Amino acid sequence: MISREEFTQVKEETLAYFKKANIVLTDEEIDRIEVADFGLNRINEFGLQLIEYVNTERCCAKDLVLLPHQTCPEHLHPPVKDSPGKEETFRCRFGTVYLYVPGPETTNPKATIPVDKQHTFTVWNEIVLNEGEQYTLEPNTPHWFQAGEEGSIISEFSTKSTDENDIFTDEEIKRIPVVK
Amino acid sequence: MISREEFTQVKEETLAYFKKANIVLTDEEIDRIEVADFGLNRINEFGLQLIEYVNTERCCAKDLVLLPHQTCPEHLHPPVKDSPGKEETFRCRFGTVYLYVPGPETTNPKATIPVDKQHTFTVWNEIVLNEGEQYTLEPNTPHWFQAGEEGSIISEFSTKSTDENDIFTDEEIKRIPVVK
Ligand SMILES: [Zn+2]
Ligand SMILES: [Zn+2]
């Protein structure tokens, strides 16, 4: 569980990223920025900050912020009831993002993972997203991503988000806890 | 039909808006920016510029640019086959947008329409979107929008776009012609 002090610190950093990128949020949106530490209490290594703009039955849009070298852990979006699962497009708005998906393992990947967590990262086909570049993920595809040294801002365009259905490779991650 | 000279001029203005807003496009995207004059040949009054980032069977995202006081004409997105029709969220990223939807007619609306085209605008319930503000439209809802004096940039998050199915109130508009 992230502490109040850490939450405040990370939220301030997140707001600075949005400001730098000229992304304007309403006061109501600033109040509900999510800081997710995935229950690991290692926010600077494993975490994700985001604002969700819309999430209807049919589509969803968010802007994500990653701090320098911060990693969103490996997960997938499985089929749920009548839906084939969440389809996601990641568009890099600022900085560089290293995205990993199934496929041939990239030699000398740019992202690094602490030794104690390496077993929870199983896909190592690297896709580099510079500013203005994007990638669309089919449902049910394992993926994870890490920011470069400047951190990054990513627009996520997707079908409906149902975070409670996401499946993380790391069994220590039970759900996405959010401290607000 | 828009002339090559007008197209080039409007595209340059569009790129300047994206640059001012720190929105980075790839060269491939710059090449396929759409300038739509809706076949009316009055681009500074009735027109829309946009880049489509993604448009799959399930969802779509675009950034739209409107020049100062430029209007996207009234239209709706009808049910098509198994789909209830396109659902759209407009998020104002820069400038001010005046969006009009069904409901009580707003007295003294901010947008103005040339007299000869007023009969093609039938909904006058005004929603003002300043930077960071947004509005979600259900399918099959007539709507139109006009930029304020600074012009505007709007992110559109939606279900699949099928422009050929859009129904415009103005019968002079047959489809969305695009000069590239
Ligand atoms: Zn995901
Ligand atoms: Zn529309």
Short mmCIF file of C-alpha atoms and ligand atoms in Angstrom, two decimals:
data_model
loop_
_atom_site.label_atom_id
_atom_site.label_comp_id
_atom_site.label_asym_id
_atom_site.label_seq_id
_atom_site.Cartn_x
_atom_site.Cartn_y
_atom_site.Cartn_z
CA MET A 1 0.00 0.00 0.00
CA ILE A 2 1.35 3.38 -1.00
CA SER A 3 1.71 5.94 1.77
CA ARG A 4 -0.07 9.27 1.70
CA GLU A 5 3.30 11.04 1.38
CA GLU A 6 4.36 8.91 -1.58
CA PHE A 7 0.97 9.39 -3.20
CA THR A 8 1.21 13.16 -2.87
CA GLN A 9 4.75 13.20 -4.21
CA VAL A 10 3.93 11.01 -7.22
CA LYS A 11 0.76 12.94 -7.97
CA GLU A 12 2.72 16.21 -8.02
CA GLU A 13 5.20 14.69 -10.44
CA THR A 14 2.32 13.45 -12.60
CA LEU A 15 0.76 16.90 -12.74
CA ALA A 16 4.12 18.34 -13.80
CA TYR A 17 4.22 15.91 -16.73
CA PHE A 18 0.73 16.91 -17.86
CA LYS A 19 1.65 20.56 -17.56
CA LYS A 20 4.84 20.14 -19.56
CA ALA A 21 2.85 18.42 -22.32
CA ASN A 22 0.14 21.13 -22.38
CA ILE A 23 -2.48 18.57 -21.31
CA VAL A 24 -5.14 20.53 -19.46
CA LEU A 25 -7.23 18.75 -16.80
CA THR A 26 -10.26 20.05 -14.96
CA ASP A 27 -10.13 20.32 -11.15
CA GLU A 28 -12.46 17.35 -10.95
CA GLU A 29 -10.05 15.32 -13.06
CA ILE A 30 -7.03 16.39 -11.00
CA ASP A 31 -8.90 15.10 -7.93
CA ARG A 32 -9.37 11.67 -9.44
CA ILE A 33 -5.94 11.03 -10.96
CA GLU A 34 -5.08 7.43 -10.17
CA VAL A 35 -1.75 6.38 -8.74
CA ALA A 36 -1.50 2.59 -8.97
CA ASP A 37 1.24 0.73 -7.15
CA PHE A 38 -0.32 -2.67 -7.89
CA GLY A 39 -0.07 -3.53 -4.20
CA LEU A 40 3.70 -3.98 -4.47
CA ASN A 41 4.68 -0.86 -2.51
CA ARG A 42 7.51 -0.16 -4.97
CA ILE A 43 5.91 2.76 -6.79
CA ASN A 44 9.10 4.09 -8.40
CA GLU A 45 9.81 0.67 -9.91
CA PHE A 46 6.32 -0.73 -10.52
CA GLY A 47 3.52 1.74 -10.93
CA LEU A 48 1.34 3.76 -13.22
CA GLN A 49 -0.40 7.11 -12.99
CA LEU A 50 -3.42 7.92 -15.12
CA ILE A 51 -6.48 10.00 -15.77
CA GLU A 52 -9.47 8.25 -17.32
CA TYR A 53 -11.39 10.60 -19.62
CA VAL A 54 -14.19 8.28 -20.65
CA ASN A 55 -15.11 4.65 -20.10
CA THR A 56 -18.46 3.62 -21.53
CA GLU A 57 -19.78 0.18 -22.40
CA ARG A 58 -18.16 0.64 -25.83
CA CYS A 59 -14.97 2.67 -25.56
CA CYS A 60 -12.44 4.19 -23.22
CA ALA A 61 -9.67 6.81 -23.31
CA LYS A 62 -6.99 7.63 -20.77
CA ASP A 63 -3.72 9.49 -20.54
CA LEU A 64 -1.04 7.55 -18.67
CA VAL A 65 2.10 8.92 -17.04
CA LEU A 66 5.16 6.83 -16.28
CA LEU A 67 8.00 8.21 -14.18
CA PRO A 68 11.56 7.61 -15.43
CA HIS A 69 12.16 3.85 -15.76
CA GLN A 70 8.83 3.09 -14.04
CA THR A 71 7.25 -0.18 -15.22
CA CYS A 72 3.65 -1.21 -15.73
CA PRO A 73 3.81 -4.93 -14.84
CA GLU A 74 3.00 -7.71 -17.30
CA HIS A 75 -0.71 -8.40 -17.69
CA LEU A 76 -3.37 -9.31 -20.23
CA HIS A 77 -7.01 -8.49 -20.85
CA PRO A 78 -8.95 -11.75 -21.14
CA PRO A 79 -12.31 -12.35 -22.80
CA VAL A 80 -15.17 -11.40 -20.45
CA LYS A 81 -18.69 -12.68 -21.09
CA ASP A 82 -19.67 -11.57 -24.62
CA SER A 83 -16.54 -9.47 -25.10
CA PRO A 84 -13.31 -10.80 -26.68
CA GLY A 85 -11.44 -8.68 -24.11
CA LYS A 86 -9.99 -5.19 -24.05
CA GLU A 87 -8.24 -3.95 -27.19
CA GLU A 88 -5.66 -1.24 -26.47
CA THR A 89 -3.79 1.31 -28.55
CA PHE A 90 -0.85 3.01 -26.87
CA ARG A 91 0.28 6.31 -28.38
CA CYS A 92 3.43 7.91 -27.03
CA ARG A 93 2.86 11.63 -26.42
CA PHE A 94 6.05 12.47 -24.56
CA GLY A 95 9.34 10.70 -23.90
CA THR A 96 10.05 7.13 -24.92
CA VAL A 97 8.17 3.94 -24.04
CA TYR A 98 9.54 0.41 -24.27
CA LEU A 99 6.62 -1.93 -24.85
CA TYR A 100 7.00 -5.72 -24.67
CA VAL A 101 4.73 -8.22 -26.39
CA PRO A 102 4.87 -11.88 -27.46
CA GLY A 103 7.35 -12.67 -30.25
CA PRO A 104 11.06 -13.24 -30.68
CA GLU A 105 12.95 -12.17 -27.56
CA THR A 106 14.83 -8.92 -28.18
CA THR A 107 18.53 -9.18 -27.44
CA ASN A 108 19.78 -6.38 -25.20
CA PRO A 109 16.34 -4.93 -24.39
CA LYS A 110 16.29 -1.32 -23.20
CA ALA A 111 14.16 -2.05 -20.13
CA THR A 112 15.68 -3.55 -17.02
CA ILE A 113 13.79 -5.40 -14.27
CA PRO A 114 15.01 -6.02 -10.69
CA VAL A 115 16.27 -9.58 -10.31
CA ASP A 116 13.63 -10.60 -7.76
CA LYS A 117 10.82 -9.81 -10.23
CA GLN A 118 12.29 -11.05 -13.49
CA HIS A 119 10.28 -14.29 -13.37
CA THR A 120 7.08 -12.21 -13.60
CA PHE A 121 8.05 -10.84 -17.04
CA THR A 122 7.67 -13.51 -19.71
CA VAL A 123 7.34 -11.59 -23.02
CA TRP A 124 10.42 -9.77 -24.30
CA ASN A 125 9.69 -8.73 -27.88
CA GLU A 126 10.52 -5.03 -27.69
CA ILE A 127 8.62 -2.27 -29.45
CA VAL A 128 10.10 1.21 -29.05
CA LEU A 129 7.56 4.03 -29.10
CA ASN A 130 8.97 7.49 -29.57
CA GLU A 131 6.79 10.62 -29.50
CA GLY A 132 4.01 10.30 -32.05
CA GLU A 133 4.41 6.54 -32.40
CA GLN A 134 1.79 4.00 -31.36
CA TYR A 135 0.94 0.32 -31.22
CA THR A 136 -2.36 -1.57 -31.09
CA LEU A 137 -2.67 -4.69 -28.94
CA GLU A 138 -5.22 -7.37 -29.60
CA PRO A 139 -7.18 -8.67 -26.59
CA ASN A 140 -5.72 -11.51 -24.53
CA THR A 141 -2.12 -10.53 -25.39
CA PRO A 142 0.39 -10.39 -22.51
CA HIS A 143 2.21 -7.05 -22.40
CA TRP A 144 4.16 -4.71 -20.17
CA PHE A 145 5.93 -1.42 -20.65
CA GLN A 146 8.61 0.77 -19.12
CA ALA A 147 9.42 4.46 -19.60
CA GLY A 148 12.80 5.71 -20.71
CA GLU A 149 14.93 8.08 -18.64
CA GLU A 150 12.69 11.10 -19.23
CA GLY A 151 9.52 9.31 -18.15
CA SER A 152 6.64 9.27 -20.59
CA ILE A 153 3.07 10.24 -21.33
CA ILE A 154 0.96 7.71 -23.22
CA SER A 155 -2.55 8.13 -24.62
CA GLU A 156 -4.50 4.89 -24.35
CA PHE A 157 -7.43 4.40 -26.73
CA SER A 158 -9.36 1.22 -26.02
CA THR A 159 -12.57 -0.67 -25.67
CA LYS A 160 -14.20 -0.70 -22.24
CA SER A 161 -11.81 -0.91 -19.27
CA THR A 162 -12.67 -3.43 -16.58
CA ASP A 163 -9.51 -3.38 -14.48
CA GLU A 164 -10.89 -6.05 -12.15
CA ASN A 165 -10.64 -8.59 -14.99
CA ASP A 166 -7.00 -7.90 -15.84
CA ILE A 167 -4.71 -10.86 -15.28
CA PHE A 168 -1.21 -10.09 -13.97
CA THR A 169 1.67 -12.52 -14.35
CA ASP A 170 2.97 -11.57 -10.89
CA GLU A 171 0.86 -13.46 -8.36
CA GLU A 172 1.71 -10.86 -5.73
CA ILE A 173 -0.49 -8.48 -7.71
CA LYS A 174 -4.06 -9.29 -6.77
CA ARG A 175 -5.81 -6.28 -8.20
CA ILE A 176 -5.08 -2.60 -8.90
CA PRO A 177 -5.26 -0.79 -5.58
CA VAL A 178 -5.65 2.95 -5.86
CA VAL A 179 -4.92 5.47 -3.15
CA LYS A 180 -6.67 8.73 -3.78
CA MET B 1 -14.04 20.91 -54.17
CA ILE B 2 -11.19 22.54 -52.34
CA SER B 3 -8.30 23.82 -54.45
CA ARG B 4 -4.76 22.60 -54.04
CA GLU B 5 -3.75 26.07 -52.83
CA GLU B 6 -6.47 26.19 -50.20
CA PHE B 7 -5.64 22.67 -49.11
CA THR B 8 -1.97 23.54 -48.65
CA GLN B 9 -2.80 26.72 -46.75
CA VAL B 10 -5.27 25.00 -44.41
CA LYS B 11 -2.92 22.08 -43.84
CA GLU B 12 -0.13 24.47 -42.84
CA GLU B 13 -2.46 26.17 -40.37
CA THR B 14 -3.46 22.77 -39.01
CA LEU B 15 0.15 21.76 -38.45
CA ALA B 16 0.73 25.03 -36.60
CA TYR B 17 -2.11 24.18 -34.21
CA PHE B 18 -0.69 20.73 -33.51
CA LYS B 19 2.74 22.23 -32.94
CA LYS B 20 1.40 24.87 -30.55
CA ALA B 21 -0.34 22.14 -28.54
CA ASN B 22 2.78 19.93 -28.39
CA ILE B 23 0.98 17.21 -30.36
CA VAL B 24 3.66 15.28 -32.21
CA LEU B 25 2.76 13.51 -35.46
CA THR B 26 4.88 11.14 -37.49
CA ASP B 27 5.75 12.04 -41.10
CA GLU B 28 3.33 9.35 -42.25
CA GLU B 29 0.56 10.99 -40.21
CA ILE B 30 1.38 14.47 -41.50
CA ASP B 31 0.98 13.07 -45.02
CA ARG B 32 -2.51 11.78 -44.32
CA ILE B 33 -4.02 14.72 -42.41
CA GLU B 34 -7.53 15.15 -43.74
CA VAL B 35 -8.93 18.50 -44.79
CA ALA B 36 -12.69 18.10 -45.26
CA ASP B 37 -14.73 20.84 -46.91
CA PHE B 38 -17.85 18.65 -47.12
CA GLY B 39 -18.13 19.48 -50.79
CA LEU B 40 -19.32 23.02 -50.01
CA ASN B 41 -16.14 24.82 -51.14
CA ARG B 42 -16.39 27.18 -48.18
CA ILE B 43 -13.55 25.74 -46.10
CA ASN B 44 -13.13 28.70 -43.77
CA GLU B 45 -16.82 28.58 -42.85
CA PHE B 46 -17.62 24.86 -43.10
CA GLY B 47 -14.77 22.45 -42.69
CA LEU B 48 -12.78 20.20 -40.43
CA GLN B 49 -9.18 19.08 -40.29
CA LEU B 50 -8.16 15.87 -38.59
CA ILE B 51 -5.70 13.10 -38.05
CA GLU B 52 -7.06 9.63 -37.38
CA TYR B 53 -4.82 7.68 -35.02
CA VAL B 54 -6.70 4.41 -34.92
CA ASN B 55 -9.96 3.06 -36.31
CA THR B 56 -10.55 -0.63 -35.69
CA GLU B 57 -13.79 -2.59 -35.72
CA ARG B 58 -14.21 -1.64 -32.06
CA CYS B 59 -12.81 1.83 -31.41
CA CYS B 60 -11.42 4.98 -32.95
CA ALA B 61 -9.41 8.03 -31.90
CA LYS B 62 -8.71 11.26 -33.75
CA ASP B 63 -7.48 14.75 -33.08
CA LEU B 64 -9.54 17.42 -34.82
CA VAL B 65 -8.54 20.99 -35.62
CA LEU B 66 -11.02 23.79 -36.26
CA LEU B 67 -9.88 27.16 -37.56
CA PRO B 68 -11.31 30.28 -35.89
CA HIS B 69 -15.11 30.20 -36.19
CA GLN B 70 -14.97 27.21 -38.55
CA THR B 71 -18.02 24.93 -38.31
CA CYS B 72 -18.43 21.18 -38.61
CA PRO B 73 -21.93 20.93 -40.14
CA GLU B 74 -24.87 19.25 -38.44
CA HIS B 75 -24.92 15.47 -38.80
CA LEU B 76 -25.72 12.26 -36.97
CA HIS B 77 -24.32 8.74 -36.81
CA PRO B 78 -27.16 6.30 -37.47
CA PRO B 79 -27.41 2.62 -36.54
CA VAL B 80 -25.57 0.48 -39.11
CA LYS B 81 -26.24 -3.25 -39.32
CA ASP B 82 -25.55 -4.73 -35.87
CA SER B 83 -24.18 -1.47 -34.46
CA PRO B 84 -26.32 1.14 -32.67
CA GLY B 85 -24.21 3.78 -34.43
CA LYS B 86 -21.10 5.73 -33.56
CA GLU B 87 -20.73 7.00 -30.00
CA GLU B 88 -18.48 10.06 -29.74
CA THR B 89 -16.70 11.87 -26.94
CA PHE B 90 -15.32 15.31 -27.75
CA ARG B 91 -12.58 16.61 -25.46
CA CYS B 92 -11.41 20.18 -25.94
CA ARG B 93 -7.60 20.31 -25.90
CA PHE B 94 -7.07 23.89 -27.01
CA GLY B 95 -9.30 26.94 -27.46
CA THR B 96 -13.05 26.87 -27.04
CA VAL B 97 -15.64 24.73 -28.82
CA TYR B 98 -19.35 25.47 -29.05
CA LEU B 99 -21.18 22.17 -29.42
CA TYR B 100 -24.88 21.98 -30.28
CA VAL B 101 -27.16 19.05 -29.47
CA PRO B 102 -30.90 18.41 -29.12
CA GLY B 103 -32.57 20.15 -26.18
CA PRO B 104 -33.88 23.59 -25.23
CA GLU B 105 -32.71 26.17 -27.74
CA THR B 106 -30.02 28.38 -26.21
CA THR B 107 -30.83 32.07 -26.38
CA ASN B 108 -27.99 34.15 -27.80
CA PRO B 109 -25.82 31.21 -28.86
CA LYS B 110 -22.13 31.93 -29.31
CA ALA B 111 -21.93 30.36 -32.77
CA THR B 112 -23.17 32.21 -35.84
CA ILE B 113 -24.16 30.65 -39.15
CA PRO B 114 -24.39 32.40 -42.54
CA VAL B 115 -28.02 33.17 -43.39
CA ASP B 116 -28.10 30.96 -46.47
CA LYS B 117 -27.20 27.88 -44.43
CA GLN B 118 -29.22 28.47 -41.25
CA HIS B 119 -31.95 26.05 -42.32
CA THR B 120 -29.40 23.24 -42.22
CA PHE B 121 -28.80 23.70 -38.48
CA THR B 122 -31.76 22.40 -36.46
CA VAL B 123 -30.36 21.73 -32.96
CA TRP B 124 -29.39 24.74 -30.85
CA ASN B 125 -28.82 23.50 -27.32
CA GLU B 126 -25.36 24.92 -26.64
CA ILE B 127 -22.61 23.16 -24.71
CA VAL B 128 -19.47 25.20 -24.18
CA LEU B 129 -16.27 23.18 -24.01
CA ASN B 130 -13.25 24.99 -22.66
CA GLU B 131 -9.80 23.38 -22.47
CA GLY B 132 -10.01 20.11 -20.51
CA GLU B 133 -13.79 19.87 -20.85
CA GLN B 134 -15.58 17.13 -22.77
CA TYR B 135 -18.97 15.77 -23.76
CA THR B 136 -20.15 12.30 -24.80
CA LEU B 137 -22.77 11.95 -27.55
CA GLU B 138 -25.01 8.92 -27.83
CA PRO B 139 -25.41 7.42 -31.33
CA ASN B 140 -28.09 8.79 -33.62
CA THR B 141 -27.95 12.28 -32.01
CA PRO B 142 -27.82 15.28 -34.35
CA HIS B 143 -24.91 17.58 -33.51
CA TRP B 144 -22.65 20.27 -34.88
CA PHE B 145 -19.85 22.40 -33.52
CA GLN B 146 -17.99 25.63 -34.12
CA ALA B 147 -14.65 26.90 -32.80
CA GLY B 148 -14.24 30.16 -30.95
CA GLU B 149 -12.02 32.97 -32.13
CA GLU B 150 -8.76 31.15 -31.34
CA GLY B 151 -9.72 28.01 -33.26
CA SER B 152 -9.63 24.74 -31.37
CA ILE B 153 -8.15 21.29 -31.05
CA ILE B 154 -10.50 18.50 -30.05
CA SER B 155 -9.69 14.89 -29.20
CA GLU B 156 -12.40 12.56 -30.42
CA PHE B 157 -12.73 9.17 -28.70
CA SER B 158 -15.33 6.96 -30.32
CA THR B 159 -16.49 3.63 -31.54
CA LYS B 160 -15.66 2.70 -35.14
CA SER B 161 -15.84 5.56 -37.66
CA THR B 162 -17.66 4.86 -40.88
CA ASP B 163 -17.88 8.35 -42.40
CA GLU B 164 -19.82 7.05 -45.40
CA ASN B 165 -22.79 6.34 -43.11
CA ASP B 166 -22.95 9.82 -41.54
CA ILE B 167 -26.16 11.69 -42.29
CA PHE B 168 -25.85 15.44 -42.81
CA THR B 169 -28.81 17.80 -42.45
CA ASP B 170 -27.58 19.86 -45.39
CA GLU B 171 -28.60 18.02 -48.56
CA GLU B 172 -25.82 19.77 -50.47
CA ILE B 173 -23.42 17.61 -48.46
CA LYS B 174 -23.36 14.20 -50.08
CA ARG B 175 -20.35 12.70 -48.37
CA ILE B 176 -17.06 13.87 -46.91
CA PRO B 177 -14.74 14.61 -49.80
CA VAL B 178 -11.10 14.71 -48.88
CA VAL B 179 -8.35 16.33 -50.88
CA LYS B 180 -4.99 14.98 -49.91
ZN ZN C 1 -3.07 -3.41 -20.82
ZN ZN C 2 -20.14 13.34 -35.22
#
